[in-house]
Short mmCIF file of C-alpha atoms in Angstrom, two decimals:
data_model
loop_
_atom_site.label_atom_id
_atom_site.label_comp_id
_atom_site.label_asym_id
_atom_site.label_seq_id
_atom_site.Cartn_x
_atom_site.Cartn_y
_atom_site.Cartn_z
CA UNK A 1449 0.00 0.00 0.00
CA UNK A 1450 1.27 3.46 -0.70
CA UNK A 1451 1.76 5.95 2.16
CA UNK A 1452 -1.26 8.13 1.31
CA UNK A 1453 -3.56 5.09 1.46
CA UNK A 1454 -1.95 3.97 4.74
CA UNK A 1455 -2.66 7.39 6.26
CA UNK A 1456 -6.23 7.33 4.98
CA UNK A 1457 -6.78 3.92 6.59
CA UNK A 1458 -5.35 5.14 9.90
CA UNK A 1459 -7.62 8.17 9.82
CA UNK A 1460 -10.67 6.10 8.98
CA UNK A 1461 -9.85 3.65 11.77
CA UNK A 1462 -9.57 6.59 14.17
CA UNK A 1463 -13.02 7.80 13.12
CA UNK A 1464 -14.40 4.44 14.31
CA UNK A 1465 -12.52 4.86 17.59
CA UNK A 1466 -14.00 8.36 17.91
CA UNK A 1467 -17.50 6.98 17.38
CA UNK A 1468 -16.97 4.29 20.01
CA UNK A 1469 -15.74 6.86 22.54
CA UNK A 1470 -18.63 9.23 21.85
CA UNK A 1471 -21.19 6.44 22.24
CA UNK A 1472 -19.70 5.42 25.58
CA UNK A 1473 -19.94 9.00 26.84
CA UNK A 1474 -23.21 9.91 25.08
CA UNK A 1475 -25.16 6.66 24.58
CA UNK A 1476 -28.17 8.56 23.23
CA UNK A 1477 -26.12 10.01 20.34
CA UNK A 1478 -27.02 8.77 16.89
CA UNK A 1479 -23.95 8.16 14.71
CA UNK A 1480 -24.11 8.91 11.00
CA UNK A 1481 -20.82 8.42 9.16
CA UNK A 1482 -17.12 9.06 9.69
CA UNK A 1483 -14.82 9.24 6.70
CA UNK A 1484 -11.16 10.18 6.63
CA UNK A 1485 -10.33 13.58 5.17
CA UNK A 1486 -7.27 15.07 3.54
CA UNK A 1487 -6.22 16.56 6.89
CA UNK A 1488 -7.65 14.17 9.47
CA UNK A 1489 -10.92 12.47 10.34
CA UNK A 1490 -14.33 13.16 11.77
CA UNK A 1491 -17.56 11.41 12.66
CA UNK A 1492 -20.95 13.12 12.48
CA UNK A 1493 -23.48 12.56 15.25
CA UNK A 1494 -26.97 13.69 16.05
CA UNK A 1495 -26.76 14.52 19.75
CA UNK A 1496 -30.44 15.39 20.00
CA UNK A 1497 -30.98 17.89 22.81
CA UNK A 1498 -27.50 17.38 24.26
CA UNK A 1499 -25.16 20.28 23.57
CA UNK A 1500 -21.64 19.11 22.81
CA UNK A 1501 -18.97 21.74 22.35
CA UNK A 1502 -15.26 22.42 22.27
CA UNK A 1503 -15.00 21.81 26.05
CA UNK A 1504 -16.14 18.20 25.55
CA UNK A 1505 -13.34 17.36 23.11
CA UNK A 1506 -10.71 16.67 25.78
CA UNK A 1507 -13.08 14.25 27.54
CA UNK A 1508 -13.81 12.44 24.25
CA UNK A 1509 -10.13 12.36 23.28
CA UNK A 1510 -9.21 10.98 26.70
CA UNK A 1511 -11.77 8.19 26.25
CA UNK A 1512 -10.38 7.42 22.78
CA UNK A 1513 -6.88 7.09 24.21
CA UNK A 1514 -8.18 4.82 26.98
CA UNK A 1515 -9.95 2.58 24.43
CA UNK A 1516 -7.07 2.45 21.94
CA UNK A 1517 -5.01 -0.34 23.62
CA UNK A 1518 -8.03 -2.69 23.51
CA UNK A 1519 -8.42 -2.20 19.76
CA UNK A 1520 -6.40 -4.55 17.58
CA UNK A 1521 -7.68 -5.02 14.04
CA UNK A 1522 -11.05 -4.82 12.34
CA UNK A 1523 -13.27 -7.82 11.72
CA UNK A 1524 -15.30 -7.60 8.50
CA UNK A 1525 -18.69 -9.30 8.30
CA UNK A 1526 -21.04 -9.26 5.35
CA UNK A 1527 -24.68 -9.17 6.51
CA UNK A 1528 -28.11 -9.37 4.94
CA UNK A 1529 -30.29 -6.31 4.59
CA UNK A 1530 -32.60 -7.77 7.26
CA UNK A 1531 -29.69 -8.24 9.72
CA UNK A 1532 -28.45 -4.71 9.07
CA UNK A 1533 -31.89 -3.18 9.56
CA UNK A 1534 -32.39 -5.10 12.80
CA UNK A 1535 -28.99 -4.08 14.15
CA UNK A 1536 -29.53 -0.39 13.32
CA UNK A 1537 -33.30 -0.29 13.89
CA UNK A 1538 -32.96 2.75 16.20
CA UNK A 1539 -30.70 4.70 13.85
CA UNK A 1540 -32.54 6.55 11.07
CA UNK A 1541 -29.22 7.67 9.57
CA UNK A 1542 -27.84 4.14 9.29
CA UNK A 1543 -31.18 2.92 7.90
CA UNK A 1544 -30.96 5.58 5.19
CA UNK A 1545 -27.44 4.42 4.35
CA UNK A 1546 -28.65 0.81 4.22
CA UNK A 1547 -31.34 1.92 1.72
CA UNK A 1548 -28.64 3.41 -0.50
CA UNK A 1549 -26.34 0.39 -0.27
CA UNK A 1550 -29.25 -1.91 -1.10
CA UNK A 1551 -30.28 0.26 -4.08
CA UNK A 1552 -26.70 0.06 -5.40
CA UNK A 1553 -26.77 -3.71 -5.07
CA UNK A 1554 -23.56 -3.51 -3.05
CA UNK A 1555 -22.79 -5.85 -0.16
CA UNK A 1556 -23.71 -4.61 3.31
CA UNK A 1557 -20.69 -4.90 5.57
CA UNK A 1558 -20.10 -4.37 9.27
CA UNK A 1559 -16.69 -3.77 10.77
CA UNK A 1560 -16.02 -4.45 14.44
CA UNK A 1561 -13.06 -3.53 16.58
CA UNK A 1562 -12.45 -3.17 20.28
CA UNK A 1563 -12.45 -5.53 23.23
CA UNK A 1564 -13.72 -9.04 22.60
CA UNK A 1565 -17.41 -9.37 23.31
CA UNK A 1566 -17.94 -5.62 23.60
CA UNK A 1567 -16.40 -3.98 20.60
CA UNK A 1568 -17.76 -1.24 18.40
CA UNK A 1569 -19.57 -2.35 15.24
CA UNK A 1570 -20.32 0.00 12.39
CA UNK A 1571 -21.88 -0.08 8.96
CA UNK A 1572 -18.87 0.51 6.75
CA UNK A 1573 -17.28 -0.22 3.38
CA UNK A 1574 -13.82 -0.55 4.82
CA UNK A 1575 -10.42 0.95 4.47
CA UNK A 1576 -8.91 0.31 7.93
CA UNK A 1577 -5.53 -0.52 9.36
CA UNK A 1578 -4.85 -4.20 9.87
CA UNK A 1579 -3.54 -3.56 13.39
CA UNK A 1580 -4.45 -0.53 15.51
CA UNK A 1581 -1.22 -0.96 17.44
CA UNK A 1582 0.43 1.08 14.66
CA UNK A 1583 -1.43 4.11 16.08
CA UNK A 1584 0.16 5.88 19.01
CA UNK A 1585 -2.09 7.72 21.49
CA UNK A 1586 0.03 10.79 20.78
CA UNK A 1587 -0.74 10.55 17.04
CA UNK A 1588 -4.11 12.32 17.21
CA UNK A 1589 -5.81 15.30 18.81
CA UNK A 1590 -9.42 16.35 18.51
CA UNK A 1591 -9.33 19.94 17.38
CA UNK A 1592 -12.84 21.28 16.91
CA UNK A 1593 -16.57 20.73 16.81
CA UNK A 1594 -18.53 21.75 13.75
CA UNK A 1595 -22.21 21.83 12.97
CA UNK A 1596 -23.49 20.39 9.72
CA UNK A 1597 -26.84 19.42 8.31
CA UNK A 1598 -27.29 15.73 7.48
CA UNK A 1599 -26.26 15.29 3.88
CA UNK A 1600 -25.62 19.04 3.55
CA UNK A 1601 -29.34 19.78 3.31
CA UNK A 1602 -30.59 22.56 5.58
CA UNK A 1603 -34.01 20.85 5.65
CA UNK A 1604 -32.36 17.95 7.55
CA UNK A 1605 -31.30 17.68 11.16
CA UNK A 1606 -28.09 19.43 12.15
#
């Protein structure tokens, strides 16, 4: 793999770690998606009535760094549409993504990482590191919170 792809896979893997940390701290949050970017990574959430701001970033980052040693690689599992819908039945954003994947005729895949028996599972197409131990806790910092409308449409939830 070339270096740019390696970095993209690290960033995408960190977005999963971010989602896991956020859900531990804010179990009512509804995750959407978390791609790598040219300069880092992010994961969008619908926090409902809970206000999350810049002051919360250190707490989330601390949780990510605590979780990191328990994360090894990512386990890929192809699932049926029915399994995916059941798993994400309380997540309108994931259900919308499942609709799109199904319409494309693409396989629906889950990726899981984290401690055995209690890891974080996400709807995802992949692009992860094979071993999270390549990521040092000093390698990332959460820098800011941003507001965005789901799918960039101001008629949707922010």
